[in-house]
Coordinates of C-alpha atoms in Angstrom, one line a residue:
X1 CA -2.5 22.0 116.0
X2 CA -0.6 19.2 114.2
X3 CA -0.5 18.9 110.4
X4 CA 0.9 16.4 108.1
X5 CA 4.2 17.5 106.7
X6 CA 6.0 16.5 103.6
X7 CA 9.7 15.8 103.0
X8 CA 12.3 18.4 103.0
X9 CA 13.0 19.4 99.3
X10 CA 16.7 19.7 100.1
X11 CA 16.9 16.2 101.6
X12 CA 19.1 13.7 99.7
X13 CA 17.5 10.3 99.7
X14 CA 19.5 7.4 101.1
X15 CA 18.1 4.8 98.6
X16 CA 17.5 6.2 95.1
X17 CA 14.8 4.3 93.3
X18 CA 14.5 3.8 89.5
X19 CA 11.6 4.5 87.2
X20 CA 10.6 0.8 87.1
X21 CA 10.0 0.8 90.8
X22 CA 7.9 4.0 90.5
X23 CA 5.3 2.3 88.3
X24 CA 3.2 -0.4 90.0
X25 CA 2.7 -3.7 88.3
X26 CA -1.0 -3.1 87.7
X27 CA -0.5 0.3 86.0
X28 CA -2.2 0.8 82.7
X29 CA 0.9 2.1 81.0
X30 CA 2.4 -1.3 81.1
X31 CA -0.5 -2.5 78.8
X32 CA 0.1 0.4 76.4
X33 CA 3.8 -0.5 76.3
X34 CA 3.1 -4.2 75.7
X35 CA 0.4 -3.5 73.0
X36 CA 2.7 -1.2 70.9
X37 CA 5.6 -3.7 71.3
X38 CA 3.4 -6.4 69.8
X39 CA 2.7 -4.4 66.6
X40 CA 4.7 -4.8 63.4
X41 CA 5.0 -1.0 62.9
X42 CA 7.1 -1.3 59.8
X43 CA 4.5 -3.3 58.0
X44 CA 1.8 -0.8 59.1
X45 CA 3.6 2.0 57.3
X46 CA 5.5 3.8 60.1
X47 CA 9.0 4.8 59.1
X48 CA 11.4 2.5 61.0
X49 CA 14.5 2.6 58.8
X50 CA 16.4 5.9 59.2
X51 CA 19.8 6.9 57.8
X52 CA 22.7 6.6 60.2
X53 CA 23.9 10.1 59.4
X54 CA 22.6 13.1 61.2
X55 CA 20.7 13.4 64.4
X56 CA 19.0 10.1 65.5
X57 CA 15.2 10.1 65.1
X58 CA 12.6 9.1 67.6
X59 CA 11.3 5.6 67.1
X60 CA 7.7 5.5 66.0
X61 CA 6.9 3.1 68.8
X62 CA 7.8 5.8 71.4
X63 CA 5.6 8.4 69.7
X64 CA 2.7 6.0 69.3
X65 CA 2.9 5.1 73.0
X66 CA 2.8 8.8 73.8
X67 CA -0.3 9.4 71.7
X68 CA -2.1 6.4 73.0
X69 CA -1.4 7.5 76.6
X70 CA -2.5 11.0 75.8
X71 CA -5.8 10.0 74.1
X72 CA -6.6 7.6 76.9
X73 CA -6.1 10.4 79.3
X74 CA -8.0 13.1 77.2
X75 CA -4.8 14.9 76.1
X76 CA -4.5 15.6 72.3
X77 CA -2.5 18.7 72.1
X78 CA 1.1 18.1 71.0
X79 CA 2.3 20.9 73.3
X80 CA 0.5 19.4 76.3
X81 CA 2.0 16.0 75.5
X82 CA 5.4 17.6 75.4
X83 CA 4.8 18.9 78.9
X84 CA 3.7 15.5 80.1
X85 CA 7.0 14.1 78.9
X86 CA 8.7 16.3 81.4
X87 CA 6.5 16.2 84.5
X88 CA 4.4 12.9 84.3
X89 CA 6.2 10.0 85.8
X90 CA 4.1 7.5 83.8
X91 CA 5.0 9.1 80.5
X92 CA 8.7 9.2 81.6
X93 CA 8.5 5.5 82.2
X94 CA 6.7 4.8 79.0
X95 CA 9.2 6.8 76.9
X96 CA 12.2 6.0 79.0
X97 CA 12.8 9.6 79.8
X98 CA 12.6 10.9 76.2
X99 CA 11.2 14.4 75.6
X100 CA 10.3 14.9 71.9
X101 CA 9.5 18.4 70.7
X102 CA 5.9 19.3 70.1
X103 CA 6.6 19.7 66.4
X104 CA 7.9 16.1 66.2
X105 CA 4.9 14.9 68.1
X106 CA 2.5 16.8 65.8
X107 CA 4.2 15.7 62.6
X108 CA 4.0 12.0 63.6
X109 CA 0.2 12.2 63.8
X110 CA -0.5 14.1 60.6
X111 CA 2.1 12.1 58.6
X112 CA 0.7 8.6 59.5
X113 CA -3.1 8.5 59.0
X114 CA -3.0 5.1 57.1
X115 CA -0.6 3.6 59.7
X116 CA -2.8 4.8 62.5
X117 CA -5.8 3.2 60.9
X118 CA -3.9 -0.2 60.9
X119 CA -3.2 0.3 64.6
X120 CA -6.9 0.8 65.2
X121 CA -7.6 -2.4 63.2
X122 CA -5.1 -4.2 65.4
X123 CA -7.3 -3.4 68.4
X124 CA -10.3 -5.0 66.5
X125 CA -8.2 -8.1 65.8
X126 CA -7.2 -8.2 69.5
X127 CA -10.9 -8.0 70.5
X128 CA -11.7 -10.9 68.1
X129 CA -8.9 -13.0 69.5
X130 CA -10.5 -12.8 72.9
X131 CA -14.0 -13.3 71.6
X132 CA -15.0 -9.7 72.4
X133 CA -16.5 -9.1 69.0
X134 CA -19.8 -11.0 68.4
X135 CA -20.2 -10.4 64.7
X136 CA -23.9 -11.0 64.8
X137 CA -25.4 -7.5 65.3
X138 CA -23.7 -4.2 64.4
X139 CA -25.1 -0.6 64.6
X140 CA -24.0 2.2 62.3
X141 CA -24.3 5.9 62.7
X142 CA -22.4 9.1 62.2
X143 CA -21.5 12.1 64.3
X144 CA -20.4 15.6 63.3
X145 CA -17.1 17.0 64.6
X146 CA -16.2 20.6 64.2
X147 CA -13.1 21.3 62.0
X148 CA -10.5 24.0 62.4
X149 CA -12.4 26.2 60.0
X150 CA -14.8 29.0 61.1
X151 CA -18.1 29.5 59.3
X152 CA -16.9 32.9 57.9
X153 CA -14.1 31.1 56.1
X154 CA -16.6 28.7 54.4
X155 CA -18.2 29.8 51.1
X156 CA -20.8 28.6 48.6
X157 CA -21.9 30.2 45.4
X158 CA -24.7 32.2 47.1
X159 CA -22.5 33.5 49.8
X160 CA -19.8 34.5 47.3
X161 CA -22.3 36.4 45.2
X162 CA -23.6 38.2 48.3
X163 CA -20.1 39.3 49.2
X164 CA -19.4 40.6 45.7
X165 CA -22.7 42.5 45.6
X166 CA -21.8 44.1 48.9
X167 CA -18.4 45.1 47.7
X168 CA -19.8 46.6 44.5
X169 CA -22.2 48.6 46.6
X170 CA -19.4 49.9 48.8
X171 CA -17.3 50.7 45.8
X172 CA -20.1 52.9 44.4
X173 CA -20.3 54.8 47.7
X174 CA -16.5 55.3 47.8
X175 CA -16.5 56.6 44.1
X176 CA -19.3 59.0 44.8
X177 CA -17.5 60.3 47.8
X178 CA -14.3 60.9 45.8
X179 CA -16.3 62.6 43.1
X180 CA -17.5 65.1 45.7
X181 CA -13.9 66.1 46.4
X182 CA -12.6 69.1 44.5
X183 CA -9.9 68.0 42.1
X184 CA -8.0 71.3 42.3
X185 CA -7.5 71.0 46.0
X186 CA -4.7 69.0 47.6
X187 CA -5.6 65.5 48.5
X188 CA -7.1 65.3 52.0
X189 CA -6.6 62.6 54.6
X190 CA -10.2 61.5 54.1
X191 CA -9.7 61.1 50.3
X192 CA -6.5 59.1 50.9
X193 CA -8.3 56.8 53.3
X194 CA -11.1 56.3 50.8
X195 CA -8.6 55.3 48.0
X196 CA -7.0 52.8 50.4
X197 CA -10.4 51.3 51.2
X198 CA -11.2 51.0 47.5
X199 CA -7.9 49.1 46.9
X200 CA -8.8 46.8 49.8
X201 CA -12.3 46.1 48.5
X202 CA -11.0 45.4 45.0
X203 CA -8.5 42.9 46.3
X204 CA -11.3 41.1 48.2
X205 CA -13.5 41.1 45.2
X206 CA -10.8 39.5 43.1
X207 CA -10.3 36.9 45.8
X208 CA -14.1 36.1 45.8
X209 CA -14.2 36.0 42.0
X210 CA -11.4 33.5 42.0
X211 CA -13.3 31.3 44.4
X212 CA -16.4 31.6 42.1
X213 CA -14.3 30.4 39.2
X214 CA -12.9 27.5 41.3
X215 CA -16.5 26.4 42.2
X216 CA -17.6 26.6 38.6
X217 CA -14.7 24.5 37.4
X218 CA -15.1 21.8 40.1
X219 CA -17.9 19.6 41.2
X220 CA -17.7 21.0 44.8
X221 CA -20.5 23.3 46.2
X222 CA -18.4 24.7 49.0
X223 CA -14.9 26.1 49.6
X224 CA -13.2 26.2 53.0
X225 CA -10.1 28.3 53.3
X226 CA -8.6 27.1 56.6
X227 CA -9.3 23.4 56.2
X228 CA -10.0 22.8 52.5
X229 CA -11.7 19.4 53.0
X230 CA -14.1 20.5 55.7
X231 CA -17.7 21.3 54.8
X232 CA -20.7 23.1 56.4
X233 CA -22.9 20.3 57.6
X234 CA -26.3 20.2 59.4
X235 CA -25.8 19.0 62.9
X236 CA -29.4 19.1 64.1
X237 CA -32.6 20.8 62.9
X238 CA -31.3 23.9 61.1
X239 CA -28.1 24.3 63.1
X240 CA -25.0 23.9 60.9
X241 CA -21.3 23.6 61.7
X242 CA -18.2 23.4 59.5
X243 CA -16.6 20.1 60.1
X244 CA -16.5 16.4 59.2
X245 CA -19.0 13.6 59.3
X246 CA -17.6 10.5 61.1
X247 CA -19.1 7.2 60.1
X248 CA -18.8 4.4 62.6
X249 CA -19.7 0.7 62.9
X250 CA -20.0 -0.7 66.5
X251 CA -20.4 -4.4 67.4
X252 CA -23.2 -5.1 70.0
X253 CA -21.4 -7.7 72.2
X254 CA -19.1 -5.3 74.1
X255 CA -19.6 -2.1 72.1
X256 CA -16.2 -2.3 70.4
X257 CA -15.9 0.0 67.3
X258 CA -15.0 -2.2 64.4
X259 CA -14.7 0.5 61.7
X260 CA -14.7 4.3 61.2
X261 CA -14.5 6.6 58.2
X262 CA -14.0 10.3 58.1
X263 CA -16.2 12.0 55.4
X264 CA -17.4 15.5 54.5
X265 CA -20.8 14.4 53.2
X266 CA -24.2 13.5 54.8
X267 CA -25.4 10.0 55.6
X268 CA -27.6 9.3 52.5
X269 CA -24.9 7.6 50.5
X270 CA -22.8 6.1 53.4
X271 CA -24.5 2.9 54.5
X272 CA -23.6 0.6 51.5
X273 CA -19.9 1.3 51.8
X274 CA -19.9 0.9 55.6
X275 CA -21.7 -2.4 55.4
X276 CA -19.2 -3.7 52.8
X277 CA -16.3 -2.7 55.0
X278 CA -18.0 -4.4 58.0
X279 CA -18.2 -7.6 55.9
X280 CA -14.4 -7.4 55.4
X281 CA -13.7 -6.8 59.1
X282 CA -16.1 -9.4 60.5
X283 CA -15.2 -12.0 57.8
X284 CA -18.8 -13.0 56.8
X285 CA -22.1 -11.4 55.9
X286 CA -24.3 -13.3 58.5
X287 CA -25.0 -10.3 60.6
X288 CA -27.7 -7.7 61.0
X289 CA -26.9 -4.0 60.6
X290 CA -29.0 -1.3 62.4
X291 CA -29.2 2.2 60.9
X292 CA -31.3 5.3 61.5
X293 CA -33.6 7.1 59.0
X294 CA -30.7 9.2 57.6
X295 CA -29.4 6.1 55.8
X296 CA -32.8 5.3 54.2
X297 CA -31.8 5.5 50.6
X298 CA -32.7 3.0 47.8
X299 CA -29.2 2.7 46.4
X300 CA -27.8 1.8 49.8
X301 CA -30.5 -0.7 50.6
X302 CA -29.8 -2.4 47.2
X303 CA -26.0 -2.4 48.0
X304 CA -26.6 -4.1 51.3
X305 CA -29.0 -6.6 49.6
X306 CA -26.3 -7.4 47.0
X307 CA -23.9 -8.1 49.8
X308 CA -26.4 -10.5 51.4
X309 CA -26.5 -8.5 54.6
X310 CA -29.7 -8.1 56.6
X311 CA -30.1 -4.4 57.4
X312 CA -32.8 -2.7 59.5
X313 CA -33.1 1.0 58.5
X314 CA -35.6 3.3 60.1
X315 CA -38.2 4.8 57.8
X316 CA -38.5 8.6 57.7
X317 CA -41.8 10.3 58.1
X318 CA -43.7 11.1 54.9
X319 CA -43.1 14.7 54.0
X320 CA -46.2 15.2 51.8
X321 CA -49.7 14.1 52.3
X322 CA -52.9 14.0 50.3
X323 CA -55.6 16.6 51.2
X324 CA -57.3 13.7 53.1
X325 CA -54.9 11.4 55.0
X326 CA -57.2 8.5 54.0
X327 CA -55.7 8.8 50.5
X328 CA -52.0 8.9 51.4
X329 CA -49.6 6.8 49.4
X330 CA -49.5 4.2 52.2
X331 CA -53.2 3.5 51.6
X332 CA -52.5 2.4 48.0
X333 CA -51.8 -1.3 47.5
X334 CA -49.4 -2.6 44.9
X335 CA -50.2 -5.8 43.0
X336 CA -46.8 -7.2 41.9
X337 CA -48.2 -9.8 39.5
X338 CA -50.4 -7.4 37.6
X339 CA -48.0 -4.4 38.1
X340 CA -50.9 -2.2 39.1
X341 CA -51.8 0.0 42.1
X342 CA -55.2 -0.2 43.8
X343 CA -56.4 3.1 45.2
X344 CA -58.4 3.2 48.4
X345 CA -61.7 2.9 46.5
X346 CA -60.2 -0.1 44.6
X347 CA -59.7 1.6 41.2
X348 CA -56.8 0.0 39.2
X349 CA -53.9 2.4 38.3
X350 CA -51.8 1.3 35.4
X351 CA -48.4 2.2 34.0
X352 CA -47.3 2.7 30.4
X353 CA -44.1 0.7 31.2
X354 CA -41.8 3.7 30.6
X355 CA -39.1 4.7 33.1
X356 CA -38.7 8.4 33.8
X357 CA -35.7 10.1 35.3
X358 CA -36.1 11.9 38.6
X359 CA -33.4 13.8 40.4
X360 CA -32.8 13.7 44.1
X361 CA -29.9 16.1 44.7
X362 CA -27.0 14.6 42.7
X363 CA -28.7 11.2 42.3
X364 CA -30.9 10.3 39.3
X365 CA -33.5 7.7 40.1
X366 CA -35.7 5.9 37.6
X367 CA -39.4 5.9 38.3
X368 CA -42.6 4.5 36.8
X369 CA -45.9 6.5 36.7
X370 CA -49.2 4.9 37.6
X371 CA -52.6 6.5 37.0
X372 CA -56.2 5.9 35.9
X373 CA -58.6 7.8 33.7
X374 CA -61.3 7.2 36.3
X375 CA -59.9 10.1 38.3
X376 CA -61.9 12.4 35.9
X377 CA -65.2 11.0 37.0
X378 CA -64.3 10.3 40.7
X379 CA -66.2 12.3 43.2
X380 CA -63.4 12.0 45.8
X381 CA -60.6 13.3 43.6
X382 CA -60.4 16.6 45.6
X383 CA -59.7 14.6 48.7
X384 CA -57.1 12.5 46.9
X385 CA -55.0 15.1 45.1
X386 CA -54.4 18.8 45.0
X387 CA -53.2 18.6 41.3
X388 CA -54.7 21.3 39.1
X389 CA -55.2 18.6 36.4
X390 CA -57.4 16.5 38.8
X391 CA -55.2 13.5 38.1
X392 CA -53.6 11.4 40.9
X393 CA -50.2 10.0 39.8
X394 CA -48.3 7.4 41.8
X395 CA -44.5 7.2 41.3
X396 CA -42.8 3.8 41.9
X397 CA -39.0 3.9 42.2
X398 CA -36.7 1.3 40.8
X399 CA -35.7 0.6 44.4
X400 CA -39.3 0.2 45.7
X401 CA -38.8 -3.5 46.2
X402 CA -35.9 -2.8 48.6
X403 CA -37.9 -0.2 50.5
X404 CA -40.7 -2.6 51.0
X405 CA -38.5 -5.5 52.0
X406 CA -36.8 -3.2 54.6
X407 CA -40.2 -2.2 56.0
X408 CA -41.2 -5.8 56.4
X409 CA -38.0 -6.7 58.2
X410 CA -38.3 -3.6 60.4
X411 CA -41.8 -4.6 61.4
X412 CA -40.8 -8.2 62.2
X413 CA -37.7 -7.2 64.2
X414 CA -38.7 -4.0 65.8
X415 CA -37.4 -5.2 69.2
X416 CA -33.9 -5.6 67.7
X417 CA -33.9 -2.2 66.0
X418 CA -34.6 -0.5 69.3
X419 CA -31.2 -1.5 70.5
X420 CA -29.5 0.7 67.9
X421 CA -29.1 3.8 70.0
X422 CA -27.9 1.9 73.0
X423 CA -25.1 0.3 70.9
X424 CA -23.7 3.1 68.8
X425 CA -24.7 6.3 70.7
X426 CA -22.7 4.8 73.6
X427 CA -19.6 5.4 71.6
X428 CA -20.3 9.0 70.9
X429 CA -21.4 9.7 74.5
X430 CA -17.9 8.6 75.7
X431 CA -15.9 10.4 73.0
X432 CA -17.8 13.7 73.1
X433 CA -19.3 14.1 76.6
X434 CA -16.9 12.2 78.8
X435 CA -13.6 12.7 76.9
X436 CA -14.4 16.1 75.3
X437 CA -13.5 15.0 71.8
X438 CA -16.2 17.0 70.0
X439 CA -13.8 18.7 67.5
X440 CA -11.0 17.8 65.2
X441 CA -7.7 18.9 66.5
X442 CA -5.7 18.7 63.3
X443 CA -5.8 21.2 60.4
X444 CA -5.8 20.9 56.6
X445 CA -7.1 17.9 54.7
X446 CA -9.3 15.0 55.5
X447 CA -6.2 12.7 55.9
X448 CA -5.0 14.7 58.9
X449 CA -8.5 14.6 60.4
X450 CA -8.6 10.8 59.8
X451 CA -5.4 10.4 61.9
X452 CA -7.0 12.3 64.8
X453 CA -10.2 10.3 64.6
X454 CA -8.2 7.0 64.3
X455 CA -6.4 7.7 67.5
X456 CA -9.7 8.5 69.2
X457 CA -11.3 5.1 68.3
X458 CA -8.0 3.2 69.0
X459 CA -7.9 4.7 72.5
X460 CA -11.6 3.9 73.0
X461 CA -11.2 0.3 71.9
X462 CA -8.2 -0.1 74.2
X463 CA -10.1 1.3 77.1
X464 CA -12.9 -1.3 76.5
X465 CA -10.4 -4.1 76.2
X466 CA -8.4 -3.0 79.3
X467 CA -11.7 -3.0 81.3
X468 CA -13.0 -6.3 80.0
X469 CA -9.9 -8.5 80.2
X470 CA -7.7 -9.4 83.3
X471 CA -4.6 -7.4 83.1
X472 CA -2.2 -10.3 83.7
X473 CA -3.8 -12.3 80.9
X474 CA -3.7 -9.5 78.4
X475 CA -0.2 -8.5 79.3
X476 CA 1.1 -12.0 79.0
X477 CA -0.6 -12.4 75.6
X478 CA 0.8 -9.2 74.2
X479 CA 4.3 -9.9 75.6
X480 CA 4.2 -13.3 74.1
X481 CA 3.4 -11.9 70.6
X482 CA 6.2 -9.4 70.9
X483 CA 8.7 -12.1 72.0
X484 CA 7.8 -14.5 69.1
X485 CA 7.1 -12.2 66.2
X486 CA 9.6 -9.5 67.0
X487 CA 12.7 -11.7 66.5
X488 CA 11.1 -13.5 63.5
X489 CA 10.4 -10.2 61.8
X490 CA 13.9 -9.1 62.3
X491 CA 15.7 -12.3 61.3
X492 CA 13.6 -13.4 58.4
X493 CA 13.1 -10.0 56.8
X494 CA 9.6 -9.1 57.7
X495 CA 8.9 -6.9 54.7
X496 CA 9.5 -9.7 52.2
X497 CA 6.9 -12.0 53.8
X498 CA 4.1 -9.5 54.6
X499 CA 1.1 -9.0 52.4
X500 CA -1.1 -6.1 53.5
X501 CA -4.6 -6.7 52.3
X502 CA -5.7 -3.4 50.8
X503 CA -9.3 -4.3 49.7
X504 CA -11.7 -2.2 51.6
X505 CA -8.9 -1.0 53.8
X506 CA -8.4 -4.3 55.5
X507 CA -5.0 -4.3 57.2
X508 CA -4.6 -7.8 58.6
X509 CA -1.0 -8.8 58.0
X510 CA -0.9 -12.2 56.3
X511 CA 2.3 -14.0 57.3
X512 CA 3.3 -17.2 55.5
X513 CA 4.3 -18.7 58.8
X514 CA 1.5 -17.5 61.1
X515 CA -0.7 -20.6 60.8
X516 CA 2.3 -22.7 62.0
X517 CA 2.9 -20.4 65.0
X518 CA -0.8 -20.5 65.9
X519 CA -0.7 -24.3 65.8
X520 CA 2.2 -24.4 68.2
X521 CA 0.5 -21.9 70.4
X522 CA -2.8 -23.8 70.6
X523 CA -1.0 -27.1 71.2
X524 CA 0.6 -25.5 74.3
X525 CA -2.7 -24.1 75.4
X526 CA -4.4 -27.5 75.2
X527 CA -1.5 -29.0 77.0
X528 CA -2.3 -26.6 79.9
X529 CA -6.0 -27.8 79.8
X530 CA -7.3 -24.2 79.6
X531 CA -8.5 -21.4 77.5
X532 CA -7.3 -17.8 77.4
X533 CA -6.7 -17.9 81.2
X534 CA -3.7 -20.1 80.5
X535 CA -1.9 -17.1 78.9
X536 CA -0.6 -16.3 82.4
X537 CA 1.4 -19.5 82.1
X538 CA 1.8 -19.1 78.4
X539 CA 4.6 -16.6 79.0
X540 CA 6.8 -19.5 80.1
X541 CA 6.4 -21.0 76.7
X542 CA 7.6 -17.7 75.2
X543 CA 11.0 -18.2 76.9
X544 CA 11.8 -21.1 74.6
X545 CA 15.0 -20.5 72.7
X546 CA 14.3 -18.7 69.4
X547 CA 16.2 -21.4 67.4
X548 CA 14.0 -24.1 68.9
X549 CA 10.9 -22.2 67.6
X550 CA 12.3 -22.0 64.1
X551 CA 13.0 -25.8 64.2
X552 CA 9.4 -26.4 65.4
X553 CA 8.1 -24.3 62.5
X554 CA 10.2 -25.5 59.7

């Protein structure tokens, strides 16, 4: 029987090819290379100026290319990326044969969280340039990702006290055991082992007491020993995991993620900040934000209203009910003009006008109380309230107007809100189920975790852009940016002309000469009588002498 046979491993080829010939023109790595080449890495915060003395360093562009390739191909481990540099021909082409050590690869990620965020924002700006970001409807949500910290290395006040009580109990047992030993006899092996166990337990107790003191002196409620910023969070129902809560905002047009934020808190206080950041990214407040019931908080609804953003937030189910559902709070009508409530049997409930403080966790909310003396003679009071005083009291929060306005919007635009899951859950489905990114790969501090998450969303946005745009158009555009801006940055002293906008972590580089370059670019495009498709021919324009470009600008 005949079989296909490969080449002889000892055969010397007659024509030796180069790396460039081994990578086809349509290979994705060429887009990664062009994308990184178009970025002003020095302005983003990557270290590009190294001393001449000593061993040469790896350029941040090479390490960034390696990470983008790795995350796009579901490889996050620095050791695995080092292996790919040796055996993967695409990586060898991308890095021109360089093989950085896994420590160098790992340090690049954990040392550049802010710069990586700006690379992510560059993908958002790239999507906006090609009209891939609609800016009309966005969906926000969060997902929990497990940190490099086990549950047994996470402590709260209750758990620490239980540990100390257990140690005290064991110490009593050990001391009683030693007391039973005869002091006149030589020390037995059992007694020596008991003394050693006592010393171990005392050391543990001291450690737990130090943690107790640390909690008492700080505002934190938990301590994690492996990753100090990670917290035990509820993932679903009563299941908890020690990790981080990743807030994201996704545009509905092509499901591009326009913002992310790594936190170690729940969703109740997250929406206002994320909406404000979305306004900075999109550039206006004329959009609608869709959020689930975990974000239904009065302070956050007020924050969104102050920003002028229309938000639709799901309303959580009522946790408490009247003895008879016919007398639930939803059956009481509020008269805004008279500032009174009307109960189901149309009795008027008044307020004394005073505001009372009510705590919700760490938040203090001001409320008014509404009641009526007619409860004392009402025959239906037992169906209305279970209070021992026989008095129904209605509390109206200072944020009640915002709750009611949201309920009206939600009722009027229910069809729009139903799109929320399809928009934002799509992102988590790819990251967690398809790519396997359900945990944080970096250790120690939320900044390191942010770098890992930033590379996830950068790779995800690039995957969407690569799939949506023709490769020749995108490649020509990115190469054009690199050919124009690269020499300008080097010749004119890029750092002296860049202003990185820090408000709400917006990282668009504002160049004093960019409007003029854009004018030149658009004139050329109009001359070609086309839109973005003309970028295929636009690369010819990029070949103009650099001095001629300076003359056109100035």
